Amino acid sequence: MKEYSIIGKPTPNVDGPAKVTGEAAYTIDMTLPNMLYGKLLRSPYPHANILSIDTSKAEELPGVKAIITGKDTPGGKWGLWRRFRELSDQQALATDKVRFIGDPVAAVAATTEEIAEKALDLIEVEYEPLPAVFDPIEAIKDDAPMVHEDFPSNINATRHIEWGDVDKGFAEADYVREDRFVLEAAHPCAMEVHNSLASYDKGTGRLTVWTSTGSPYFVQQNLAEALKLREGDIRVIKPHVGGHYGGKNSTMPDAVNAAILSMKTGRPVKIVYNRDEEFTTTEHRTAQNMALKIGLKKDGTIVAFEVKTMTNGGAYTGLGATTLYLTGTFITMPYKIPNYRYDGVRTYTNIVWGTSIRGFGAVPAKYCSETQLDRAAKDLGIDPLEIRRKNAVIPGYEAPGQYKFESCGIQPCIEKMAVRVKEKWPKLEKDEGIGYCAFAYMSGGIFNWIDTPYAYSSAHVKVNWDGTVDLYSQAADVGQGHNTVAAMICAEELGIGIEDIRLHMGDTAHAYTDLGAWGSRETLMNGNAIKDAAAQVKQKLIDIARLKLGENIAYDLVAKNKRIFLELRPERGLSYYDLVKDAIRANDGVPLTGTGHYTPHNKGMISPAYGMGIMAMKAKVDRETGHVTVQDVLVVHDSGQIINPLGARGQVEGSIHMGLGYGLCEEMPMDQGMLLNPEFVDYKILRTRDMPEIEILDVPTYEPNGPFGAKEAAEATIAPAAPCVANAVYQATGAEFYSNVLKPEKVLKAIREAEKKQKASKATGK
Amino acid sequence: MKQQLKIVVNGEPYDLFVEPKTLLVQVIREMLGLKGTHQACDSSSCAACTVILDGMAVKSCSVLALQANGKEVLTIEGLADGTKLHPIQQAFIDNWAFQCGFCTSGQIMAAKALLDENPNPTREEIQEQMDGHICRCTGYNMINEAIRDAAKRLQSEKSAQSGKGAA
C-alpha cells in the first residue's frame, strides 16, 4: 500500500471543537428576527375523505398570523422518484383525503409555539372515514380500499431481477429449501427531529430554507416542485444535522409548510416536530413478507436462488421503490449465484411510509438469506464459515447485467476470520453459540431516480494568496464524518495540512451539486470530485514549479509536506506557499481554482465499488428466560484504503448498534394504523450497558474507482448484525427464527419448537 | 403567575421571572440562549438535555425551573476554561466519541459528574452511570473509551498540579 501523509492516519473530527462545546448550530437551535412558529394539524384517521375544514375560530386567537389548508398551498406534488411523475405523491397538506394517521391537513403560524398548538385545537375538520388497509397481502386483494386512485391493487412499484436459468439451477440442486419470513419495521430515531426554518424575501421572491436533511439538493428540487418556484430561486442550507440514517432523504411537510407559511406572512417561519410526530409521521424501515428458495449442491455450492418480497410501503413512495430494488440486489451479495430470480412488490397501505433506512434494503434481505444459509449448512453437514467461504465472490465477479466487484477482499476476510475466531473464542460454554454473516454494500448508488441533470458530485477548490484553501461542495456531513474525509482528501492531494482547508459544505447557493449523504456515497463520489478539483489546482502549481526549477521535463513532480518537488530527488523543490503566490501573480491576480466532478459510467446498475466483509458474534441464551446476551463481536472488513480509521471505526460500531437493535428489540407495533410505541420509553433502543465490545480487523484492498483506493466504510456492517445474533442462537440451541426482534418470549417459543423437533427426529431415528 | 427565579448559570448570576410550569431546559435554551443543551424527546428518556445542577447530573427537561431557584447550573458552554477545552471535551474529540453530536453535550456533562464522583471508573461503572443516555450514532463503546481516557488525563493533570505544589 502507498504511504500517504494524511490518508489512512487517525484524524480527529474537524467539527470536534464545535460539537464538544455546544457551539455547533443545528437547525433546531436557530432563530431569526421576527420569526413565527409553525405547527401541523394531523389526521386522526388512517383513511378518510376531508369534508370540510373550519379555521375561523383558530384565526381569532391572538398571536395567530396565518392558517393554511390544502387549497391555500401552491399544490405541487413532489417525491424523490422525479423520473416517474406518478410516484411524486407527497403533498404539503391533504386536499381531498388523508392516507395515514398523521397526514397533515392544516398548518398554523403564530407568534409562539404554544399559541400555534392552541390554534390547532380550534380548527374543526369534518372527516368521512373510509375503509383502510394496513397489510401488504390485504392491500393487493381485489376488494381492498385504494390508497391512491391511480394505483390498482395498491401496487406502488414492482421490481424484477433475473440472471441465469433458475429452474434449471433448481433441477440440478441436490438440496432445496424454502423459508418464509415476516420482517418488522424499525425507526431511524435521529436525535434531532425533523425541523425546518424558512425565510421568504418578499422583495426578490426568493426563498431560503435551513433544514435537518441528508441532501440539500433533494430539498431544493422538491421545494421547487411543491411551491412551483424555480430551483435557482430557492436556497437550501444544511447546518449540522443531528442524525440521518436514511430517514432524512425525503423532503417532508415541515420544510414545505414552513416555506408556504413564510410566503404567506412575509416572516421567517420555523416548524419543529415533536418526538411523537417524528415516530408517527416520518419514514421508517419497511416491514415486509419475504419468501426464499435456495438450491445447493451436496458440497454446499449455491446453484439457484429465488426471492420474493412484498413490502408494506405505506401511504407514499419516499425511496421505498429503490429500497425494493436493492433488497433484491444485496440479498445476493457477496456470493456467486449462477441462477437468480427476484420479484419485489411494494404496496401502498394506510400507514406512515417506509423508505431507505441505513442499509438500504440489505437489512431485512440479509436477515432472511443468512439465517436460511445457516440452516442449509446444518442440513448438509457443512461448517457455517466454510459454506460462506465456498460461495464468496472473487475479484472481477460479475452478476450479469447488475453489478461487478473490482476490488474484492471477501475471501481473505473469511480466511482471517477463521484464524481469529479460533484464537478469540477457543471454547464455548453451554448455551453459547457463534453466528456468522458475510456482507457487501455499495459505495454510492448509480441510479438516477431524482433525474438530476447535474454531475452526481462536484467540488470547487479555491486557493488563496496565503495558501489557505476554501473547499465548496453540497456534500452532506450528517455525523458520519464526511467533513473530515473531505478535508483529508483535499489536503492530501495538494500536499498540505488539514488546518489549511476551510470547508463550505451543504449549501445549494455556494456550491455545485452533490446528491447528498445516502447509500454510503460521499467518500467515493464526493471524494473523487474533491480530488479532481484539487488535482487541477495542483497541476497549476506543478507547472509553475517546473518553470522555476528548470528541470528535465521527464521528471515527475509531487506535492507533499507543503512542498512541490522532484519525486526522485526530494531535495530539489519549492515551498507550496511561495508557489501559490507566484501562481496567483502569473494568473493576473486571480486565486487558483479547480472544479471537479464525478458521475459513474459503465459501472453496472448499482455502484462503482463495494465494501464487504464477514461478521461473527458470540451470544449466550438463557433457556429459562429466553434472554439473549451478545457477548462479543468480531468484524473483518474490506473497505479499500480507509481514509480515516477513527471515522471508519465509528461507522462500523454505530452500524452494529443499530443492526443489533433490529435483531433484538426495535419494533413498531401498530393497531389499525396507529403506532403503539411512539416514544423512547416504549421504543427500545440499545443502551450502553447492552453493547458488547467490538473487534474490527481490516483487510485493505485498492479500489480503482475510489479516491486513493477508498470505498464504502459506513453502512455495510448494519445488515449482518441481526442475522449474526439469530445464527448464534441457532447454533447454541437449534432455535429457528423467521422474523427479526428476538424478544425473550419469541426465543423461548423457538427453543421449545427446536426441542420438539430434536425429540421427534431422535424418535424416528433420523 | 410568573415567579422570580434567581439562578447562577456557568458562573453568571441571573434574575428572571418564569411561569411555574417552565422547565429548566426552557430557561437554558430559550431565555438564556444556551443552545448547546439539546432536547431530543418529550418523555424524559434520552438524557440529551443533561446539565449539572449543584454538582449533580440532571435531565434539564425533568426539572422545573423554580426547583433550580438559588442553585448553580453548569451547561456545556461553561465547561471549557476560556479557549482551553476541558480534558473530557478533548478526550471526546481524540477518541471520536461523537458523530452527529446532538447527544454529546448531555454525554459530556454526565461524564463530568461521573468523574467528579469516581475519578477512575471501569468500563462497567461507566455503562452503569451512562445507561440513561441514548446515542444513535456511536454504539457507545467509543464514548466509554473517551471517558476512561478523560479520567487518565484528569488524574495526570491533578498529579502535575500537586507535584507543582510540592516543589
XYZ file of N, CA, C and O in Angstrom, chain A residues 11-146:
544
model
N -7.565 10.664 12.307
C -7.665 12.120 12.279
C -8.910 12.577 13.046
O -10.026 12.172 12.705
N -8.724 13.381 14.080
C -9.893 13.856 14.847
C -10.853 14.641 13.962
O -10.447 15.259 12.982
N -12.112 14.613 14.349
C -13.181 15.234 13.581
C -12.963 16.749 13.447
O -12.754 17.433 14.448
N -13.022 17.251 12.220
C -12.829 18.700 12.026
C -13.943 19.514 12.692
O -13.770 20.688 12.980
N -15.089 18.886 12.926
C -16.193 19.567 13.608
C -16.138 19.364 15.127
O -17.045 19.785 15.845
N -15.078 18.703 15.583
C -14.980 18.342 17.001
C -15.115 19.507 17.952
O -15.987 19.503 18.835
N -14.272 20.540 17.835
C -14.360 21.640 18.795
C -15.767 22.232 18.874
O -16.242 22.556 19.964
N -16.453 22.374 17.739
C -17.817 22.929 17.772
C -18.774 21.966 18.473
O -19.644 22.393 19.237
N -18.607 20.665 18.238
C -19.569 19.706 18.777
C -19.370 19.400 20.258
O -20.321 19.016 20.932
N -18.160 19.544 20.775
C -17.974 19.266 22.207
C -18.156 20.505 23.083
O -18.124 20.402 24.307
N -18.346 21.657 22.464
C -18.533 22.870 23.265
C -19.962 23.392 23.194
O -20.283 24.391 23.836
N -20.796 22.709 22.411
C -22.173 23.171 22.270
C -22.324 24.300 21.271
O -23.402 24.863 21.111
N -21.239 24.640 20.581
C -21.318 25.751 19.627
C -21.853 25.337 18.263
O -22.247 26.188 17.466
N -21.841 24.046 17.978
C -22.330 23.574 16.676
C -23.824 23.875 16.583
O -24.599 23.416 17.412
N -24.205 24.631 15.579
C -25.622 25.000 15.455
C -26.341 24.009 14.547
O -25.929 23.796 13.409
N -27.383 23.403 15.063
C -28.282 22.552 14.293
C -29.481 23.425 13.910
O -29.731 24.452 14.553
N -30.258 22.978 12.938
C -31.420 23.777 12.534
C -32.292 24.081 13.758
O -32.811 25.188 13.915
N -32.436 23.093 14.622
C -33.321 23.242 15.782
C -32.853 24.350 16.730
O -33.643 24.875 17.518
N -31.577 24.725 16.634
C -31.036 25.772 17.507
C -31.182 27.169 16.924
O -30.819 28.153 17.556
N -31.700 27.251 15.698
C -31.669 28.536 15.004
C -32.970 29.330 15.160
O -34.055 28.757 15.183
N -32.798 30.645 15.250
C -33.966 31.538 15.203
C -33.595 32.715 14.314
O -32.418 32.995 14.095
N -34.594 33.389 13.781
C -34.355 34.603 13.007
C -35.209 35.707 13.609
O -36.246 35.438 14.224
N -34.803 36.959 13.434
C -35.624 38.057 13.945
C -37.041 38.001 13.348
O -37.200 37.660 12.171
N -38.039 38.276 14.163
C -39.431 38.367 13.699
C -40.006 36.997 13.296
O -40.971 36.893 12.559
N -39.362 35.932 13.808
C -39.724 34.581 13.379
C -41.046 34.109 13.995
O -41.353 34.412 15.145
N -41.820 33.376 13.193
C -43.054 32.749 13.673
C -42.829 31.251 13.857
O -41.911 30.681 13.268
N -43.712 30.647 14.661
C -43.626 29.208 14.919
C -44.779 28.502 14.215
O -45.936 28.903 14.381
N -44.450 27.479 13.470
C -45.472 26.743 12.730
C -45.771 25.404 13.371
O -44.927 24.816 14.040
N -47.018 24.954 13.186
C -47.430 23.626 13.674
C -48.371 23.020 12.644
O -49.109 23.745 11.966
N -48.387 21.696 12.590
C -49.237 21.000 11.630
C -50.378 20.284 12.342
O -50.159 19.615 13.359
N -51.583 20.429 11.784
C -52.722 19.645 12.277
C -52.753 18.350 11.473
O -52.692 18.374 10.245
N -52.859 17.236 12.191
C -52.711 15.936 11.525
C -53.975 15.089 11.644
O -54.728 15.207 12.599
N -54.140 14.228 10.682
C -55.333 13.394 10.646
C -55.329 12.335 11.756
O -54.335 11.657 11.958
N -56.480 12.186 12.447
C -56.583 11.093 13.418
C -57.034 9.789 12.743
O -57.092 8.753 13.407
N -57.380 9.848 11.461
C -57.893 8.665 10.748
C -56.831 8.124 9.790
O -56.104 8.904 9.170
N -56.796 6.806 9.626
C -55.843 6.242 8.666
C -56.265 6.475 7.214
O -55.439 6.491 6.315
N -57.573 6.644 6.996
C -58.063 6.815 5.640
C -59.426 7.495 5.746
O -60.341 6.944 6.359
N -59.551 8.685 5.180
C -60.821 9.401 5.306
C -60.876 10.509 4.271
O -59.852 11.073 3.885
N -62.101 10.790 3.825
C -62.299 11.970 2.989
C -62.382 13.189 3.893
O -62.938 13.114 5.000
N -61.827 14.289 3.415
C -61.970 15.540 4.163
C -63.220 16.225 3.621
O -63.282 16.584 2.448
N -64.230 16.396 4.472
C -65.475 17.025 4.009
C -65.400 18.538 4.135
O -65.812 19.278 3.247
N -64.878 19.001 5.269
C -64.757 20.450 5.444
C -63.721 20.754 6.520
O -63.466 19.924 7.397
N -63.135 21.937 6.403
C -62.211 22.411 7.437
C -62.619 23.839 7.787
O -62.706 24.700 6.910
N -62.883 24.060 9.062
C -63.278 25.396 9.513
C -62.161 25.960 10.396
O -61.903 25.462 11.493
N -61.504 27.016 9.906
C -60.377 27.588 10.646
C -60.753 28.898 11.338
O -59.904 29.551 11.925
N -62.049 29.277 11.271
C -62.419 30.630 11.724
C -62.116 30.865 13.204
O -61.585 31.917 13.567
N -62.430 29.880 14.056
C -62.168 30.083 15.496
C -60.674 30.234 15.752
O -60.230 31.047 16.561
N -59.893 29.407 15.085
C -58.439 29.440 15.280
C -57.862 30.776 14.827
O -56.945 31.321 15.432
N -58.430 31.318 13.748
C -57.918 32.590 13.215
C -58.129 33.741 14.196
O -57.392 34.726 14.184
N -59.167 33.614 15.034
C -59.451 34.689 16.002
C -58.500 34.699 17.187
O -58.430 35.664 17.941
N -57.755 33.605 17.356
C -56.858 33.514 18.518
C -55.730 34.537 18.372
O -55.038 34.553 17.355
N -55.564 35.419 19.388
C -54.497 36.419 19.287
C -53.130 35.732 19.134
O -52.856 34.753 19.818
N -52.333 36.238 18.229
C -50.999 35.657 18.002
C -50.940 34.759 16.788
O -49.868 34.458 16.288
N -52.116 34.346 16.299
C -52.127 33.512 15.088
C -51.960 34.436 13.878
O -52.701 35.401 13.719
N -50.986 34.139 13.039
C -50.691 35.026 11.907
C -51.107 34.430 10.565
O -51.281 35.161 9.588
N -51.208 33.136 10.487
C -51.666 32.525 9.229
C -52.112 31.098 9.493
O -51.545 30.405 10.333
N -53.170 30.707 8.787
C -53.594 29.301 8.806
C -53.807 28.890 7.363
O -54.461 29.621 6.594
N -53.259 27.774 7.002
C -53.458 27.302 5.625
C -54.017 25.881 5.629
O -53.751 25.095 6.545
N -54.805 25.576 4.611
C -55.255 24.205 4.360
C -54.815 23.857 2.938
O -54.203 24.692 2.257
N -55.155 22.665 2.498
C -54.693 22.199 1.186
C -54.944 23.172 0.058
O -54.091 23.390 -0.802
N -56.120 23.847 0.102
C -56.468 24.745 -1.016
C -55.613 26.013 -1.053
O -55.553 26.702 -2.074
N -54.942 26.323 0.073
C -54.103 27.525 0.119
C -52.659 27.251 -0.311
O -51.829 28.156 -0.319
N -52.343 26.017 -0.614
C -50.963 25.689 -0.995
C -50.816 25.795 -2.510
O -51.813 25.704 -3.232
N -49.579 25.964 -2.992
C -49.397 26.001 -4.455
C -49.804 24.686 -5.115
O -50.032 24.656 -6.325
N -49.901 23.613 -4.338
C -50.487 22.378 -4.853
C -49.536 21.459 -5.600
O -49.960 20.434 -6.126
N -48.246 21.803 -5.666
C -47.309 20.926 -6.369
C -47.051 19.647 -5.590
O -46.893 19.683 -4.378
N -47.043 18.512 -6.304
C -46.698 17.248 -5.643
C -45.215 16.998 -5.840
O -44.623 17.449 -6.814
N -44.639 16.284 -4.890
C -43.206 16.024 -5.009
C -42.879 14.625 -4.517
O -43.706 13.957 -3.884
N -41.638 14.235 -4.820
C -41.127 12.945 -4.380
C -39.706 12.814 -4.874
O -39.216 13.667 -5.621
N -39.026 11.755 -4.436
C -37.645 11.567 -4.881
C -37.578 10.822 -6.208
O -36.586 10.874 -6.906
N -38.663 10.119 -6.552
C -38.702 9.427 -7.841
C -39.230 10.375 -8.912
O -40.260 10.143 -9.536
N -38.497 11.470 -9.118
C -38.967 12.507 -10.034
C -39.021 12.023 -11.483
O -39.712 12.579 -12.306
N -38.226 11.007 -11.787
C -38.202 10.475 -13.150
C -39.544 9.852 -13.512
O -39.881 9.738 -14.678
N -40.264 9.414 -12.501
C -41.585 8.802 -12.715
C -42.602 9.690 -12.004
O -42.787 9.585 -10.793
N -43.221 10.566 -12.786
C -44.034 11.619 -12.167
C -45.145 11.072 -11.282
O -45.516 11.666 -10.282
N -45.692 9.912 -11.681
C -46.815 9.384 -10.911
C -46.385 8.980 -9.496
O -47.220 8.859 -8.601
N -45.071 8.779 -9.315
C -44.599 8.438 -7.972
C -44.221 9.675 -7.152
O -43.808 9.566 -6.011
N -44.371 10.859 -7.736
C -44.228 12.087 -6.949
C -45.561 12.297 -6.246
O -46.442 12.987 -6.739
N -45.719 11.649 -5.102
C -47.045 11.542 -4.495
C -47.202 12.302 -3.181
O -48.258 12.272 -2.566
N -46.144 12.996 -2.739
C -46.282 13.740 -1.483
C -46.883 15.108 -1.753
O -46.724 15.673 -2.825
N -47.580 15.639 -0.747
C -48.120 16.991 -0.873
C -48.051 17.695 0.480
O -47.966 17.050 1.519
N -48.076 19.018 0.422
C -47.895 19.828 1.629
C -48.979 19.507 2.657
O -48.715 19.228 3.826
N -50.242 19.568 2.208
C -51.395 19.306 3.064
C -52.400 18.509 2.236
O -52.583 18.800 1.056
N -53.036 17.547 2.869
C -54.010 16.737 2.140
C -55.139 17.621 1.648
O -55.613 18.495 2.374
N -55.572 17.417 0.426
C -56.652 18.238 -0.119
C -57.982 17.483 -0.083
O -58.955 17.928 0.515
N -58.008 16.315 -0.717
C -59.261 15.572 -0.800
C -59.397 14.540 0.316
O -60.425 14.439 0.964
N -58.311 13.769 0.539
C -58.414 12.766 1.590
C -57.081 12.540 2.294
O -56.023 12.864 1.748
N -57.167 11.974 3.473
C -55.964 11.644 4.243
C -55.684 10.154 4.073
O -56.603 9.353 3.914
N -54.388 9.789 4.115
C -53.999 8.411 3.813
C -53.297 7.686 4.948
O -52.977 6.509 4.833
N -53.000 8.376 6.040
C -52.466 7.688 7.232
C -52.684 8.564 8.453
O -52.935 9.769 8.313
N -52.614 7.950 9.616
C -52.787 8.711 10.862
C -51.576 9.616 11.005
O -50.462 9.129 11.234
N -51.789 10.908 10.822
C -50.665 11.838 10.868
C -50.500 12.621 9.582
O -49.691 13.541 9.515
N -51.250 12.268 8.551
C -51.220 13.050 7.303
C -51.645 14.480 7.652
O -52.709 14.686 8.248
N -50.854 15.496 7.309
C -51.221 16.853 7.715
C -52.363 17.429 6.865
O -52.400 17.211 5.651
N -53.264 18.158 7.521
C -54.414 18.749 6.827
C -54.446 20.282 6.921
O -55.122 20.935 6.136
N -53.742 20.831 7.894
C -53.710 22.296 8.034
C -52.414 22.691 8.729
O -51.812 21.878 9.435
N -52.004 23.926 8.504
C -50.786 24.422 9.155
C -51.039 25.815 9.700
O -51.770 26.607 9.100
N -50.452 26.081 10.861
C -50.649 27.356 11.551
C -49.300 28.024 11.770
O -48.318 27.336 12.081
N -49.258 29.340 11.601
C -48.076 30.099 12.025
C -48.520 31.097 13.082
O -49.505 31.813 12.886
N -47.815 31.111 14.209
C -48.191 32.006 15.308
C -46.940 32.567 15.966
O -45.827 32.104 15.698
N -47.165 33.524 16.844
C -46.006 34.197 17.448
C -45.282 33.323 18.469
O -44.122 33.570 18.764
N -45.972 32.328 19.034
C -45.272 31.362 19.895
C -45.733 29.953 19.517
O -46.800 29.774 18.917
N -44.918 28.982 19.931
C -45.250 27.595 19.650
C -46.539 27.210 20.394
O -47.381 26.466 19.881
N -46.682 27.743 21.587
C -47.844 27.437 22.417
C -49.144 27.924 21.763
O -50.142 27.200 21.736
N -49.089 29.140 21.230
C -50.285 29.675 20.558
C -50.601 28.832 19.317
O -51.753 28.499 19.054
N -49.550 28.452 18.587
C -49.762 27.635 17.385
C -50.440 26.316 17.762
O -51.348 25.842 17.077
N -50.020 25.727 18.878
C -50.618 24.467 19.329
C -52.080 24.653 19.734
O -52.938 23.838 19.411
N -52.336 25.756 20.441
C -53.720 26.054 20.837
C -54.603 26.218 19.617
O -55.750 25.769 19.582
N -54.051 26.888 18.601
C -54.820 27.138 17.368
C -55.212 25.816 16.704
O -56.313 25.685 16.156
N -54.308 24.830 16.764
C -54.613 23.531 16.148
C -55.893 22.946 16.754
O -56.727 22.380 16.049
N -56.019 23.109 18.083
C -57.198 22.564 18.778
C -58.492 23.239 18.335
O -59.575 22.686 18.510
N -58.378 24.469 17.807
C -59.572 25.236 17.433
C -59.987 25.013 15.978
O -61.020 25.522 15.543
N -59.171 24.292 15.245
C -59.537 24.030 13.843
C -60.482 22.833 13.819
O -60.213 21.801 14.448
N -61.602 23.017 13.108
C -62.591 21.935 13.058
C -62.547 21.265 11.693
O -62.742 21.918 10.671
N -62.281 19.981 11.714
C -62.221 19.226 10.461
C -63.302 18.154 10.494
O -63.433 17.424 11.477
N -64.084 18.114 9.424
C -65.097 17.066 9.319
C -64.576 16.004 8.349
O -64.226 16.312 7.201
N -64.468 14.794 8.863
C -63.952 13.694 8.036
C -65.070 12.704 7.736
O -66.002 12.537 8.524
N -64.925 12.000 6.635
C -65.763 10.838 6.354
C -64.820 9.631 6.319
O -64.064 9.458 5.343
N -64.786 8.862 7.405
C -63.833 7.753 7.457
C -64.075 6.750 6.327
O -65.226 6.478 5.976
N -63.005 6.223 5.774
C -63.079 5.240 4.694
C -62.473 3.932 5.197
O -61.642 3.937 6.102
N -62.862 2.813 4.602
C -62.189 1.563 4.956
C -60.696 1.717 4.672
O -60.322 2.363 3.686
N -59.868 1.152 5.527
C -58.417 1.323 5.391
C -57.741 -0.037 5.269
O -58.321 -1.056 5.647
N -56.525 -0.029 4.757
C -55.772 -1.277 4.612
C -54.372 -1.088 5.199
O -53.740 -0.058 4.992
N -53.937 -2.078 5.982
C -52.694 -1.920 6.744
C -51.654 -2.989 6.425
O -50.547 -2.937 6.926
N -52.055 -3.969 5.631
C -51.192 -5.119 5.427
C -50.968 -5.311 3.925
O -51.917 -5.184 3.137
N -49.742 -5.609 3.498
C -49.466 -5.684 2.058
C -50.251 -6.798 1.360
O -50.668 -6.626 0.208
N -50.457 -7.895 2.052
C -51.161 -9.015 1.406
C -52.638 -8.665 1.225
O -53.241 -8.967 0.200
N -53.203 -7.960 2.230
C -54.588 -7.494 2.104
C -54.688 -6.427 1.004
O -55.685 -6.356 0.281
N -53.639 -5.609 0.922
C -53.689 -4.442 0.030
C -53.837 -4.820 -1.438
O -54.425 -4.073 -2.218
N -53.309 -5.981 -1.849
C -53.371 -6.321 -3.279
C -54.647 -7.073 -3.654
O -54.865 -7.398 -4.812
N -55.487 -7.360 -2.648
C -56.741 -8.052 -2.955
C -57.683 -7.137 -3.748
O -57.643 -5.915 -3.602
N -58.545 -7.777 -4.546
C -59.431 -7.019 -5.442
C -60.327 -6.039 -4.698
O -60.587 -4.937 -5.177
N -60.815 -6.450 -3.525
C -61.774 -5.601 -2.827
C -61.115 -4.665 -1.810
O -61.790 -4.041 -1.000
N -59.779 -4.562 -1.864
C -59.092 -3.702 -0.890
C -59.372 -2.235 -1.199
O -59.506 -1.855 -2.361
N -59.477 -1.393 -0.153
C -59.623 0.042 -0.399
C -58.392 0.569 -1.138
O -57.279 0.088 -0.915
N -58.600 1.529 -2.013
C -57.474 2.076 -2.779
C -56.882 3.281 -2.071
O -57.570 4.251 -1.781
